Coordinates of C-alpha atoms in Angstrom, one line a residue:
M1 CA 0.0 0.0 0.0
A2 CA 1.2 3.5 -0.8
N3 CA 0.2 4.8 2.6
T4 CA 3.0 3.8 4.9
S5 CA 0.7 3.7 7.9
L6 CA -1.1 0.8 6.2
D7 CA 2.0 -1.1 5.0
N8 CA 1.4 -3.9 7.6
F9 CA -2.3 -4.0 7.3
K10 CA -3.9 -7.3 6.4
L11 CA -7.7 -7.9 6.0
T12 CA -9.2 -11.2 7.1
V13 CA -12.0 -11.9 4.7
L14 CA -14.7 -14.4 5.6
T15 CA -17.5 -16.0 3.6
E16 CA -19.8 -19.0 3.5
N17 CA -21.1 -21.5 1.0
Y18 CA -23.8 -19.6 -0.8
P19 CA -23.6 -20.6 -4.4
P20 CA -23.3 -19.2 -7.0
F21 CA -22.2 -16.0 -5.2
N22 CA -19.6 -17.5 -2.8
M23 CA -18.7 -21.2 -2.6
S24 CA -16.1 -23.9 -2.0
I25 CA -14.8 -25.3 -5.2
A26 CA -14.7 -28.7 -3.5
D27 CA -18.2 -28.3 -2.0
K28 CA -16.8 -28.4 1.5
N29 CA -17.6 -26.4 4.7
F30 CA -14.1 -25.1 5.0
A31 CA -11.9 -23.6 2.2
R32 CA -9.2 -21.0 1.9
N33 CA -8.1 -18.5 -0.8
A34 CA -7.9 -20.2 -4.2
E35 CA -10.3 -22.9 -3.0
I36 CA -13.1 -20.4 -3.1
D37 CA -15.0 -19.1 -6.1
G38 CA -18.3 -17.6 -7.1
I39 CA -19.7 -14.4 -8.5
A40 CA -19.3 -12.3 -5.4
T41 CA -15.9 -13.9 -4.6
D42 CA -14.5 -13.0 -8.0
I43 CA -15.8 -9.4 -7.5
V44 CA -14.3 -9.1 -4.0
R45 CA -11.0 -10.7 -5.1
E46 CA -10.5 -8.3 -8.0
M47 CA -11.6 -5.4 -5.9
L48 CA -8.9 -6.2 -3.3
S49 CA -6.3 -6.6 -5.9
R50 CA -7.0 -3.2 -7.5
A51 CA -7.1 -1.5 -4.1
D52 CA -3.7 -3.1 -3.3
V53 CA -5.1 -4.5 0.0
D54 CA -3.3 -7.6 1.4
Y55 CA -5.8 -10.2 2.7
T56 CA -6.6 -13.8 3.5
M57 CA -9.9 -15.4 2.5
T58 CA -11.6 -18.2 4.4
L59 CA -14.9 -19.9 3.8
R60 CA -16.5 -21.4 7.0
F61 CA -19.7 -22.8 8.3
P62 CA -22.3 -21.9 9.5
W63 CA -23.2 -18.4 8.4
S64 CA -24.1 -17.3 12.0
K65 CA -20.5 -18.1 13.1
V66 CA -19.0 -16.4 10.1
Y67 CA -21.1 -13.3 10.7
N68 CA -20.3 -13.1 14.4
L69 CA -16.5 -13.4 13.8
A70 CA -16.7 -10.4 11.5
V71 CA -18.7 -8.4 14.0
N72 CA -16.2 -9.0 16.7
G73 CA -12.9 -9.5 14.9
K74 CA -10.3 -6.7 14.4
D75 CA -9.7 -6.1 10.7
F76 CA -12.2 -8.7 9.7
A77 CA -14.7 -8.5 6.8
V78 CA -17.5 -10.8 5.5
F79 CA -19.5 -11.2 2.3
S80 CA -22.0 -11.5 0.8
T81 CA -23.8 -9.5 3.6
A82 CA -27.2 -8.1 3.2
R83 CA -27.2 -4.4 4.3
L84 CA -30.1 -4.4 6.8
P85 CA -31.0 -1.6 9.2
E86 CA -30.2 -3.7 12.2
R87 CA -26.7 -4.4 10.8
E88 CA -26.0 -0.8 9.6
D89 CA -23.9 0.4 12.6
K90 CA -22.1 -2.9 13.1
F91 CA -19.9 -2.5 9.9
K92 CA -18.4 -0.2 7.4
W93 CA -19.8 -1.1 4.0
V94 CA -18.4 -1.5 0.4
G95 CA -20.8 -2.3 -2.4
P96 CA -23.3 -3.3 -3.5
L97 CA -21.7 -6.4 -4.9
I98 CA -25.0 -8.1 -5.9
E99 CA -28.7 -7.9 -5.7
N100 CA -30.3 -10.9 -4.1
K101 CA -34.0 -11.6 -4.8
Y102 CA -35.7 -13.9 -2.3
K103 CA -38.2 -16.3 -3.7
V104 CA -40.6 -18.9 -2.2
F105 CA -40.1 -22.1 -4.1
T106 CA -42.1 -25.3 -4.3
L107 CA -42.1 -28.3 -6.6
A108 CA -43.5 -27.7 -10.0
S109 CA -46.1 -30.5 -9.4
N110 CA -47.5 -28.7 -6.3
K111 CA -50.6 -26.5 -6.9
I112 CA -49.8 -23.8 -4.3
A113 CA -50.7 -20.2 -4.8
I114 CA -49.2 -17.6 -2.5
K115 CA -50.6 -14.0 -2.6
S116 CA -49.1 -12.7 0.6
L117 CA -46.6 -13.7 3.3
K118 CA -49.5 -14.6 5.6
D119 CA -50.4 -17.4 3.2
L120 CA -47.1 -19.1 4.0
N121 CA -48.5 -20.1 7.4
K122 CA -50.8 -22.5 5.7
Y123 CA -47.9 -24.7 4.7
K124 CA -44.6 -26.2 6.0
V125 CA -41.9 -23.7 5.3
A126 CA -38.1 -23.8 5.7
S127 CA -35.3 -21.3 5.3
V128 CA -31.6 -21.0 6.5
K129 CA -30.8 -19.7 9.9
G130 CA -29.3 -16.3 10.1
H131 CA -29.9 -15.3 6.5
A132 CA -31.4 -11.9 5.7
V133 CA -34.6 -13.5 4.4
T134 CA -35.3 -15.1 7.8
S135 CA -35.4 -11.7 9.4
L136 CA -38.0 -10.6 6.9
L137 CA -40.1 -13.7 7.6
K138 CA -39.9 -13.2 11.4
K139 CA -41.0 -9.6 11.1
E140 CA -44.1 -10.8 9.3
N141 CA -44.7 -13.5 11.9
V142 CA -44.2 -16.3 9.4
Q143 CA -43.8 -19.7 11.0
F144 CA -41.0 -21.7 9.5
E145 CA -38.2 -24.2 10.4
E146 CA -34.6 -23.0 10.3
S147 CA -31.9 -25.2 8.8
L148 CA -28.2 -24.7 8.7
K149 CA -27.7 -25.5 5.1
E150 CA -29.5 -24.8 1.8
D151 CA -29.0 -28.2 0.4
A152 CA -30.8 -29.7 3.4
N153 CA -33.9 -27.6 2.5
A154 CA -33.7 -28.6 -1.1
R155 CA -33.8 -32.3 -0.1
K156 CA -36.6 -31.7 2.3
L157 CA -38.7 -30.1 -0.5
A158 CA -38.0 -33.1 -2.8
R159 CA -39.0 -35.6 -0.1
G160 CA -42.2 -33.7 0.7
Q161 CA -41.0 -32.9 4.2
I162 CA -41.7 -29.2 3.5
D163 CA -44.1 -27.5 1.1
L164 CA -42.2 -24.3 0.6
W165 CA -38.5 -23.3 0.6
V166 CA -37.6 -19.6 1.0
T167 CA -34.2 -18.7 -0.4
G168 CA -32.3 -16.6 -2.9
E169 CA -33.4 -17.0 -6.5
F170 CA -29.9 -17.9 -7.7
S171 CA -29.3 -20.3 -4.8
G172 CA -32.6 -22.0 -5.2
Y173 CA -32.0 -23.0 -8.8
Y174 CA -28.4 -23.9 -8.1
Y175 CA -29.2 -26.3 -5.3
A176 CA -32.2 -27.8 -7.1
Q177 CA -29.9 -28.7 -10.0
K178 CA -27.1 -29.9 -7.6
E179 CA -29.5 -32.2 -5.7
S180 CA -31.1 -33.5 -9.0
I181 CA -34.5 -32.3 -7.8
P182 CA -37.5 -32.3 -10.1
T183 CA -38.4 -28.9 -11.5
I184 CA -39.0 -26.2 -8.9
K185 CA -41.0 -23.1 -9.4
P186 CA -41.2 -19.7 -7.6
V187 CA -44.6 -18.9 -6.3
F188 CA -43.9 -15.6 -4.5
E189 CA -41.2 -13.0 -4.1
V190 CA -40.5 -12.1 -0.5
G191 CA -38.3 -9.1 -1.3
S192 CA -34.7 -8.4 -2.2
T193 CA -31.5 -7.1 -0.6
N194 CA -28.3 -5.5 -1.8
D195 CA -25.4 -7.6 -0.6
Y196 CA -22.1 -6.0 0.4
L197 CA -18.6 -6.6 1.7
A198 CA -19.2 -5.7 5.4
L199 CA -16.0 -4.6 7.3
N200 CA -15.5 -4.5 11.0
P201 CA -15.4 -0.8 12.2
S202 CA -11.7 -1.3 13.1
V203 CA -10.8 -1.4 9.4
P204 CA -9.2 2.0 8.4
D205 CA -11.3 4.4 6.4
E206 CA -8.6 4.6 3.8
V207 CA -9.0 0.9 3.1
V208 CA -12.8 1.2 2.8
K209 CA -12.3 4.2 0.4
R210 CA -9.9 2.3 -1.8
L211 CA -12.2 -0.7 -2.0
Q212 CA -15.3 1.3 -2.9
S213 CA -13.3 3.2 -5.5
A214 CA -12.1 0.0 -7.0
L215 CA -15.6 -1.5 -7.1
D216 CA -17.0 1.7 -8.7
T217 CA -14.4 1.5 -11.5
M218 CA -15.1 -2.2 -12.0
N219 CA -18.8 -1.4 -12.5
S220 CA -18.0 1.4 -15.0
D221 CA -15.4 -0.5 -17.0
G222 CA -17.5 -3.6 -17.4
T223 CA -15.6 -6.0 -15.2
V224 CA -18.5 -6.8 -12.9
E225 CA -20.7 -7.6 -15.9
E226 CA -18.0 -9.9 -17.3
I227 CA -17.8 -11.7 -14.0
F228 CA -21.6 -12.3 -13.9
S229 CA -21.5 -13.4 -17.6
A230 CA -18.9 -16.1 -16.7
Y231 CA -21.4 -17.8 -14.4
R232 CA -24.4 -17.7 -16.7

């Protein structure tokens, strides 16, 4: 780094398995550096390179643990993190990296119509513990079971153990294909979030500024779109 006061700075970057945005290449619950890929991962990696920020990247499980490590760890950061009001003061923010639309999925063979979130309480519903969408569901008093992993919910849907699965649009289709599940279909959109690189407040403002500047340039020069295109 050009700023001598930051010469020894190193950012500890954390993420989770949340394909296709961030994921272990070997589909494991722990991975480091080159063992991690995904749309958001590639964006963050390029952003860090352009900003000349030294870092390590680790994928861990579950999300709740990853998130809490970033909240409490000096010079820690975590992605892909939905920027929610209750999280705003816990971090410094760089982004947005991606827009994540949350859908209610069911099997294509199911004749289920959802017109509002209240309708979800007529069915067995599952989502992943600690994800942004679970906060949205809880605020609307939706009753649902919380799992630790998305693939577990995909299998529950296929087996008929749940009727509805609430997850990100990209992740839903990804896990359905991965688990060889019969065609799924979205029956309702819960909402959407912009997901960011969330940095512990201990991270110097100069680092945050460089990262945001790098991301802004990546958006304007077409790099972000190229990364998305590589995963389509």
